[in-house]
Tab-separated table of C-alpha atoms in Angstrom:
chain	number	residue	atom	x	y	z
A	1	MET	CA	0.000	0.000	0.000
A	2	ARG	CA	2.879	2.343	0.843
A	3	ASN	CA	4.496	1.667	-2.551
A	4	LYS	CA	1.204	2.448	-4.329
A	5	LYS	CA	0.905	5.700	-2.386
A	6	THR	CA	4.485	6.682	-3.283
A	7	TYR	CA	3.776	5.864	-6.937
A	8	ALA	CA	0.635	8.050	-6.877
A	9	ILE	CA	2.561	10.926	-5.268
A	10	ILE	CA	5.260	10.761	-7.982
A	11	LEU	CA	2.540	10.881	-10.658
A	12	LEU	CA	1.000	13.927	-8.976
A	13	ILE	CA	4.307	15.788	-8.658
A	14	PHE	CA	5.044	15.340	-12.376
A	15	THR	CA	1.480	16.363	-13.269
A	16	MET	CA	1.639	19.496	-11.129
A	17	LEU	CA	4.955	20.579	-12.675
A	18	VAL	CA	3.463	20.272	-16.166
A	19	TRP	CA	0.195	21.966	-15.187
A	20	GLY	CA	2.109	24.786	-13.521
A	21	SER	CA	3.576	25.699	-16.895
A	22	SER	CA	0.127	25.867	-18.514
A	23	TYR	CA	-0.687	29.335	-17.124
A	24	THR	CA	2.191	31.009	-18.946
A	25	VAL	CA	1.732	28.947	-22.131
A	26	THR	CA	-2.018	29.680	-22.165
A	27	LYS	CA	-1.407	33.375	-21.515
A	28	SER	CA	0.818	33.515	-24.607
A	29	ILE	CA	-1.914	32.017	-26.834
A	30	VAL	CA	-5.237	33.227	-25.442
A	31	ASN	CA	-5.136	36.628	-27.142
A	32	ILE	CA	-4.442	34.980	-30.512
A	33	LEU	CA	-7.027	32.164	-30.471
A	34	PRO	CA	-10.573	32.700	-29.096
A	35	PRO	CA	-10.849	30.892	-25.718
A	36	ALA	CA	-13.387	28.184	-26.699
A	37	CYS	CA	-11.661	27.533	-30.058
A	38	PHE	CA	-8.368	27.287	-28.171
A	39	ALA	CA	-9.875	24.740	-25.756
A	40	LEU	CA	-11.403	22.750	-28.636
A	41	VAL	CA	-8.107	22.449	-30.550
A	42	ARG	CA	-6.329	21.511	-27.325
A	43	PHE	CA	-8.728	18.689	-26.511
A	44	VAL	CA	-9.016	17.368	-30.046
A	45	ILE	CA	-5.238	16.858	-29.800
A	46	ALA	CA	-5.604	15.314	-26.332
A	47	SER	CA	-8.353	12.911	-27.454
A	48	LEU	CA	-6.370	11.821	-30.520
A	49	CYS	CA	-3.343	11.132	-28.309
A	50	LEU	CA	-5.381	9.074	-25.826
A	51	MET	CA	-7.225	7.064	-28.490
A	52	PRO	CA	-4.324	4.654	-29.343
A	53	PHE	CA	-3.883	3.821	-25.632
A	54	TYR	CA	-7.625	3.220	-25.275
A	55	LEU	CA	-7.810	1.013	-28.391
A	56	PHE	CA	-4.681	-0.922	-27.385
A	57	ASP	CA	-6.345	-1.691	-24.035
A	58	SER	CA	-9.736	-2.330	-25.657
A	59	LYS	CA	-10.209	-5.855	-24.257
A	60	ARG	CA	-9.988	-4.692	-20.659
A	61	GLN	CA	-12.052	-1.576	-21.386
A	62	LYS	CA	-14.831	-3.625	-23.009
A	63	ALA	CA	-14.763	-6.125	-20.147
A	64	GLN	CA	-15.280	-3.313	-17.665
A	65	LYS	CA	-18.955	-2.507	-18.000
A	66	PHE	CA	-20.500	0.835	-17.117
A	67	ARG	CA	-22.762	0.798	-14.096
A	68	SER	CA	-26.131	2.477	-13.967
A	69	GLY	CA	-25.603	6.248	-13.905
A	70	ASP	CA	-21.935	6.169	-15.003
A	71	ILE	CA	-22.667	7.820	-18.370
A	72	ARG	CA	-24.433	10.669	-16.607
A	73	TRP	CA	-21.425	11.195	-14.316
A	74	LEU	CA	-19.010	11.077	-17.261
A	75	PHE	CA	-21.136	13.694	-19.034
A	76	LEU	CA	-20.897	15.931	-15.959
A	77	MET	CA	-17.119	15.350	-15.807
A	78	GLY	CA	-16.756	16.417	-19.436
A	79	LEU	CA	-19.007	19.424	-18.896
A	80	SER	CA	-17.226	20.590	-15.738
A	81	GLY	CA	-13.585	19.524	-16.152
A	82	ILE	CA	-13.206	20.087	-19.899
A	83	THR	CA	-15.857	22.427	-21.326
A	84	GLY	CA	-16.553	24.608	-18.293
A	85	TYR	CA	-13.096	24.674	-16.730
A	86	TYR	CA	-11.159	25.569	-19.869
A	87	ILE	CA	-13.604	28.142	-21.173
A	88	PHE	CA	-13.488	30.027	-17.862
A	89	PHE	CA	-9.739	29.384	-17.477
A	90	ASN	CA	-8.938	30.747	-20.944
A	91	TYR	CA	-11.250	33.753	-20.670
A	92	SER	CA	-9.800	34.526	-17.237
A	93	LEU	CA	-6.253	34.748	-18.581
A	94	MET	CA	-7.391	37.325	-21.129
A	95	TYR	CA	-7.932	39.731	-18.217
A	96	THR	CA	-5.560	38.759	-15.418
A	97	SER	CA	-1.886	37.793	-15.134
A	98	ALA	CA	-0.537	34.239	-15.290
A	99	SER	CA	0.751	34.439	-11.698
A	100	SER	CA	-2.592	35.710	-10.351
A	101	GLY	CA	-4.417	32.948	-12.205
A	102	ALA	CA	-2.078	30.366	-10.685
A	103	LEU	CA	-2.551	31.767	-7.180
A	104	ILE	CA	-6.341	31.768	-7.336
A	105	GLN	CA	-6.133	28.060	-8.152
A	106	GLY	CA	-4.917	27.689	-4.572
A	107	PHE	CA	-8.560	27.646	-3.511
A	108	ILE	CA	-9.035	24.298	-5.291
A	109	PRO	CA	-7.586	22.127	-2.461
A	110	VAL	CA	-9.844	23.836	0.074
A	111	CYS	CA	-12.901	23.385	-2.150
A	112	ILE	CA	-12.041	19.741	-2.836
A	113	ALA	CA	-11.470	19.009	0.853
A	114	LEU	CA	-14.713	20.585	2.005
A	115	PHE	CA	-16.845	19.272	-0.859
A	116	GLY	CA	-15.219	15.843	-0.387
A	117	VAL	CA	-16.411	15.824	3.226
A	118	VAL	CA	-19.942	16.853	2.240
A	119	PHE	CA	-20.481	14.705	-0.874
A	120	LEU	CA	-18.047	11.773	-0.533
A	121	LYS	CA	-18.223	11.503	3.266
A	122	GLU	CA	-14.427	11.674	3.474
A	123	LYS	CA	-13.025	12.560	6.894
A	124	LEU	CA	-10.281	15.060	7.719
A	125	THR	CA	-7.777	14.440	10.483
A	126	GLY	CA	-6.583	17.317	12.634
A	127	ILE	CA	-3.202	17.314	10.872
A	128	GLN	CA	-4.880	17.514	7.460
A	129	ILE	CA	-6.952	20.484	8.592
A	130	THR	CA	-3.778	22.178	9.880
A	131	GLY	CA	-1.957	21.575	6.581
A	132	ILE	CA	-4.864	22.828	4.493
A	133	GLY	CA	-5.151	25.893	6.735
A	134	MET	CA	-1.449	26.709	6.325
A	135	SER	CA	-1.725	26.357	2.558
A	136	LEU	CA	-4.787	28.609	2.502
A	137	VAL	CA	-2.993	31.313	4.515
A	138	GLY	CA	-0.119	31.052	2.027
A	139	VAL	CA	-2.488	31.485	-0.904
A	140	ILE	CA	-4.077	34.544	0.747
A	141	LEU	CA	-0.629	36.077	1.304
A	142	VAL	CA	0.444	35.537	-2.275
A	143	GLY	CA	-2.833	36.066	-4.048
A	144	LEU	CA	-4.875	38.653	-2.200
A	145	ILE	CA	-2.575	40.918	-0.193
A	146	THR	CA	-0.229	41.739	-3.107
A	147	ASN	CA	-2.489	41.009	-6.051
A	148	ASN	CA	-1.474	43.998	-8.227
A	149	THR	CA	-1.558	42.471	-11.677
A	150	GLY	CA	-1.551	45.599	-13.800
A	151	GLU	CA	-4.042	43.991	-16.174
A	152	LYS	CA	-6.895	45.962	-17.734
A	153	ASP	CA	-9.644	44.164	-15.793
A	154	SER	CA	-8.059	41.815	-13.287
A	155	LEU	CA	-11.171	41.624	-11.070
A	156	ALA	CA	-13.227	40.139	-13.918
A	157	GLY	CA	-10.400	37.742	-14.722
A	158	ASN	CA	-10.068	36.663	-11.086
A	159	LEU	CA	-13.818	36.044	-10.782
A	160	LEU	CA	-13.759	33.921	-13.956
A	161	MET	CA	-10.860	31.928	-12.489
A	162	MET	CA	-12.906	31.337	-9.330
A	163	VAL	CA	-15.673	29.807	-11.475
A	164	ALA	CA	-12.994	27.630	-13.105
A	165	VAL	CA	-11.955	26.517	-9.603
A	166	LEU	CA	-15.510	25.338	-8.880
A	167	CYS	CA	-15.599	23.485	-12.215
A	168	TRP	CA	-12.368	21.648	-11.420
A	169	THR	CA	-13.573	20.774	-7.921
A	170	THR	CA	-16.657	19.171	-9.476
A	171	TYR	CA	-14.525	17.201	-11.963
A	172	THR	CA	-12.241	15.881	-9.204
A	173	LEU	CA	-15.042	14.751	-6.920
A	174	ILE	CA	-16.919	12.981	-9.717
A	175	SER	CA	-13.705	11.242	-10.801
A	176	ARG	CA	-13.287	9.996	-7.244
A	177	LYS	CA	-16.896	8.770	-7.294
A	178	LEU	CA	-16.135	6.764	-10.461
A	179	ASN	CA	-12.991	5.104	-9.101
A	180	HIS	CA	-14.483	1.686	-9.912
A	181	LEU	CA	-13.679	2.488	-13.562
A	182	HIS	CA	-10.172	2.363	-15.039
A	183	PRO	CA	-8.534	5.851	-15.198
A	184	LEU	CA	-8.027	5.503	-18.966
A	185	LYS	CA	-11.749	4.862	-19.453
A	186	ILE	CA	-12.701	7.861	-17.325
A	187	THR	CA	-10.156	10.181	-18.963
A	188	PHE	CA	-10.928	9.153	-22.540
A	189	TRP	CA	-14.730	9.322	-22.371
A	190	SER	CA	-14.982	12.472	-20.245
A	191	GLY	CA	-12.440	14.112	-22.583
A	192	CYS	CA	-14.398	13.142	-25.705
A	193	ILE	CA	-17.674	14.369	-24.183
A	194	GLY	CA	-16.126	17.680	-23.107
A	195	THR	CA	-14.566	18.148	-26.558
A	196	VAL	CA	-17.908	17.617	-28.314
A	197	LEU	CA	-19.586	20.094	-25.935
A	198	LEU	CA	-16.988	22.718	-26.927
A	199	ILE	CA	-17.952	22.563	-30.616
A	200	PRO	CA	-21.092	24.797	-30.598
A	201	ILE	CA	-19.373	27.510	-28.518
A	202	SER	CA	-16.325	27.393	-30.793
A	203	ILE	CA	-18.515	27.749	-33.884
A	204	TYR	CA	-20.179	30.802	-32.320
A	205	GLU	CA	-16.774	32.359	-31.571
A	206	PHE	CA	-15.489	31.604	-35.053
A	207	ILE	CA	-18.541	33.174	-36.736
A	208	HIS	CA	-18.105	36.366	-34.704
A	209	LEU	CA	-14.349	36.740	-35.248
A	210	GLU	CA	-13.336	40.343	-35.936
A	211	ASN	CA	-9.775	39.656	-37.089
A	212	GLN	CA	-8.187	36.858	-39.093
A	213	ILE	CA	-6.329	34.256	-37.024
A	214	GLU	CA	-2.692	33.554	-37.874
A	215	ILE	CA	-1.248	30.504	-36.116
A	216	GLY	CA	2.539	30.300	-36.302
A	217	LYS	CA	4.820	27.337	-35.659
A	218	ASN	CA	5.417	28.262	-31.996
A	219	ILE	CA	1.663	28.410	-31.349
A	220	TRP	CA	1.200	24.944	-32.848
A	221	TRP	CA	3.986	23.540	-30.657
A	222	SER	CA	2.342	25.135	-27.611
A	223	LEU	CA	-1.028	23.639	-28.563
A	224	ILE	CA	0.540	20.188	-28.989
A	225	TYR	CA	2.261	20.503	-25.600
A	226	LEU	CA	-0.963	21.567	-23.865
A	227	GLY	CA	-3.083	18.975	-25.675
A	228	ALA	CA	-0.854	15.899	-25.687
A	229	ILE	CA	1.120	16.332	-22.446
A	230	SER	CA	-0.758	18.713	-20.157
A	231	SER	CA	-4.259	17.476	-21.033
A	232	GLY	CA	-4.091	13.949	-22.462
A	233	PHE	CA	-1.211	12.375	-20.545
A	234	CYS	CA	-1.526	14.325	-17.285
A	235	TYR	CA	-5.310	13.910	-17.031
A	236	LEU	CA	-4.671	10.168	-17.167
A	237	LEU	CA	-2.041	10.394	-14.414
A	238	TYR	CA	-4.330	12.602	-12.295
A	239	ASN	CA	-7.221	10.135	-12.471
A	240	ARG	CA	-4.830	7.259	-11.729
A	241	ALA	CA	-3.708	9.060	-8.560
A	242	LEU	CA	-7.360	9.550	-7.557
A	243	GLU	CA	-7.745	5.751	-7.655
A	244	ILE	CA	-5.172	5.417	-4.883
A	245	LEU	CA	-5.365	8.595	-2.795
A	246	THR	CA	-8.282	10.495	-1.275
A	247	ALA	CA	-9.704	13.553	-3.017
A	248	THR	CA	-8.411	15.714	-0.142
A	249	THR	CA	-4.794	14.522	-0.523
A	250	VAL	CA	-4.873	14.885	-4.313
A	251	GLY	CA	-6.459	18.333	-3.987
A	252	ASN	CA	-3.740	19.555	-1.659
A	253	PHE	CA	-1.070	18.590	-4.211
A	254	LEU	CA	-2.526	21.230	-6.521
A	255	ASN	CA	-0.532	23.733	-4.442
A	256	LEU	CA	2.553	22.570	-6.353
A	257	ASP	CA	0.741	23.589	-9.519
A	258	ILE	CA	0.367	27.082	-8.038
A	259	LEU	CA	4.017	27.481	-7.037
A	260	THR	CA	5.270	26.181	-10.383
A	261	GLY	CA	2.875	28.517	-12.204
A	262	VAL	CA	4.097	31.544	-10.247
A	263	VAL	CA	7.799	30.724	-10.724
A	264	ILE	CA	7.411	30.221	-14.481
A	265	ALA	CA	5.313	33.406	-14.791
A	266	VAL	CA	8.005	35.389	-12.950
A	267	ILE	CA	10.790	34.011	-15.151
A	268	PHE	CA	9.098	34.153	-18.557
A	269	MET	CA	6.336	36.779	-18.166
A	270	GLN	CA	8.255	39.126	-15.828
A	271	ASP	CA	5.453	39.017	-13.243
A	272	GLN	CA	6.556	40.718	-10.023
A	273	ILE	CA	7.257	38.818	-6.795
A	274	ASP	CA	7.756	40.230	-3.279
A	275	SER	CA	8.354	39.081	0.307
A	276	PHE	CA	4.651	38.263	0.871
A	277	LYS	CA	4.717	35.857	-2.069
A	278	ILE	CA	7.919	34.220	-0.784
A	279	VAL	CA	6.465	33.696	2.717
A	280	GLY	CA	3.201	32.512	1.197
A	281	GLY	CA	5.021	30.007	-0.998
A	282	ILE	CA	6.813	28.571	2.040
A	283	LEU	CA	3.481	28.200	3.858
A	284	ILE	CA	1.902	26.496	0.845
A	285	LEU	CA	4.702	23.924	0.621
A	286	SER	CA	4.781	23.399	4.398
A	287	GLY	CA	1.043	22.776	4.464
A	288	LEU	CA	1.394	20.310	1.600
A	289	ILE	CA	4.147	18.351	3.391
A	290	ILE	CA	2.349	18.305	6.745
A	291	SER	CA	-1.003	17.163	5.360
A	292	THR	CA	0.488	14.481	3.117
A	293	PHE	CA	3.448	12.879	4.851
A	294	LYS	CA	2.764	13.159	8.571
A	295	LYS	CA	1.120	10.300	10.431
A	296	ALA	CA	-2.624	10.625	10.675
A	297	GLU	CA	-4.110	11.151	14.104
A	298	PRO	CA	-5.994	8.211	15.639
A	299	GLN	CA	-9.341	10.004	15.597
A	300	SER	CA	-10.647	11.469	12.361
A	301	ILE	CA	-12.549	14.748	12.429
A	302	SER	CA	-15.541	15.071	10.137
A	303	ILE	CA	-16.639	18.651	9.458
A	304	ILE	CA	-20.138	17.446	8.473
A	305	PRO	CA	-21.459	14.458	10.468
A	306	PRO	CA	-22.277	11.511	8.169
A	307	ARG	CA	-25.983	10.850	7.593
A	308	LYS	CA	-27.341	7.689	9.205
């Protein structure tokens, strides 16, 4: 069991490092491609990359039958984690900085933990609550106290990113609910559903384009990176980790996504960093370590008592 947990943690660390880079890469594209069209191209690439793996494993996938209600949950995963999340994520980065967008994502672990208690009846130990609290204080320090982005409408962008946070929380909790299915099955079908749902919005954006789109070689490489690696491969790793770890533990690892996103934005986008962000980053990492690697307390604390 310990080896499986270590394996899941390694998958999550790699995934968070890749996802942390997506803020800066998305920021460089989102003013060239309309947000929904951008998301559609990204997930067409992701779905095409996942298809060979799914077909290669077709015997096991066919043997694993859907239960009653699974299709409905997969539809909601595609709607929330693909269509909804990336439309709001892309639109947000049109109005706010890459570092601010990364920092606001720090609310995801808190949302996942609390919603996991309410909807999945997961329990939080005292040490987990302490770690989550430390991470939240770190996010507040980095994201709210010194959130001077210099963007034309950062408040609108930040609010859109908050909606994206709620979409991702929904995706994560539903994925945990479907952990009786193989991660490849979950990732492939929710990705295909979300991609199809992006088509009508993309058509609307394309019809109302004011300027002609010119996609250079660098943009195509960025789209391939986001589609094949960040979306296709890392979604699969993320859902695999959710098979092994609780939604709360997986959610808290998203803090690494935040720190990576801020560091890359500072280096490549020249976003400003100050002492509050440094202290906040230390708190985020400390909270992550405490809530993940310390021994759990004997008695678990449930924020919402389970229904009898």
